[in-house]
């Protein structure tokens, strides 16, 4: 309903070739990323004081060629 208009979700990825991470996340929706290791982060926000965003299930899929 109208509460969805008040909420936002941002997706971030941090690829690494060595397995060490430096907290240099990149914002993304979809794309091609190079690395052997990946970290994901999401940021939920709401502009309404009575709405708290909630995620019950989140799935990331990594494919390689």
Coordinates of C-alpha atoms in Angstrom, one line a residue:
X1 CA 0.0 0.0 0.0
X2 CA 1.1 3.5 0.7
X3 CA 3.8 2.3 3.1
X4 CA 5.8 0.9 0.2
X5 CA 6.2 4.4 -1.2
X6 CA 7.8 5.5 2.1
X7 CA 10.4 2.7 2.1
X8 CA 13.6 2.3 0.1
X9 CA 16.2 -0.5 -0.3
X10 CA 19.7 -0.1 -1.6
X11 CA 21.9 -3.0 -2.7
X12 CA 25.7 -3.0 -2.4
X13 CA 28.4 -5.4 -3.4
X14 CA 32.1 -5.6 -2.7
X15 CA 34.1 -8.0 -4.9
X16 CA 37.5 -9.3 -4.0
X17 CA 40.1 -11.4 -5.7
X18 CA 42.1 -12.2 -2.5
X19 CA 39.4 -12.7 0.1
X20 CA 40.3 -9.5 2.0
X21 CA 37.8 -6.7 2.1
X22 CA 38.2 -2.9 2.6
X23 CA 34.6 -1.8 3.0
X24 CA 34.5 -0.3 -0.4
X25 CA 31.0 -1.3 -1.3
X26 CA 29.6 -0.3 -4.7
X27 CA 25.9 0.4 -5.1
X28 CA 24.2 -1.9 -7.8
X29 CA 20.9 -3.2 -9.1
X30 CA 22.4 -5.8 -11.5
X31 CA 25.6 -6.1 -13.3
X32 CA 28.8 -7.9 -14.0
X33 CA 31.5 -8.0 -11.3
X34 CA 34.9 -9.7 -11.3
X35 CA 36.2 -11.4 -8.2
X36 CA 36.5 -14.7 -6.4
X37 CA 34.9 -13.5 -3.2
X38 CA 31.9 -11.3 -2.8
X39 CA 30.2 -9.5 0.1
X40 CA 26.7 -8.1 -0.1
X41 CA 25.1 -5.4 2.0
X42 CA 21.6 -3.9 1.9
X43 CA 20.4 -0.7 3.5
X44 CA 16.7 -0.3 4.3
X45 CA 15.2 3.2 5.0
X46 CA 11.9 4.8 5.5
X47 CA 10.7 8.4 5.4
X48 CA 7.7 7.6 7.6
X49 CA 8.1 7.6 11.3
X50 CA 5.6 4.7 11.8
X51 CA 7.1 2.4 9.1
X52 CA 10.0 0.0 9.8
X53 CA 11.2 -1.9 6.6
X54 CA 11.6 -5.6 7.1
X55 CA 13.1 -8.4 5.0
X56 CA 12.2 -11.9 5.8
X57 CA 14.2 -13.6 3.0
X58 CA 17.1 -12.4 0.9
X59 CA 18.9 -14.4 -1.8
X60 CA 22.0 -13.6 -3.8
X61 CA 23.0 -15.6 -6.8
X62 CA 26.5 -15.6 -8.2
X63 CA 27.1 -17.2 -11.6
X64 CA 30.4 -17.6 -13.4
X65 CA 31.5 -18.2 -17.0

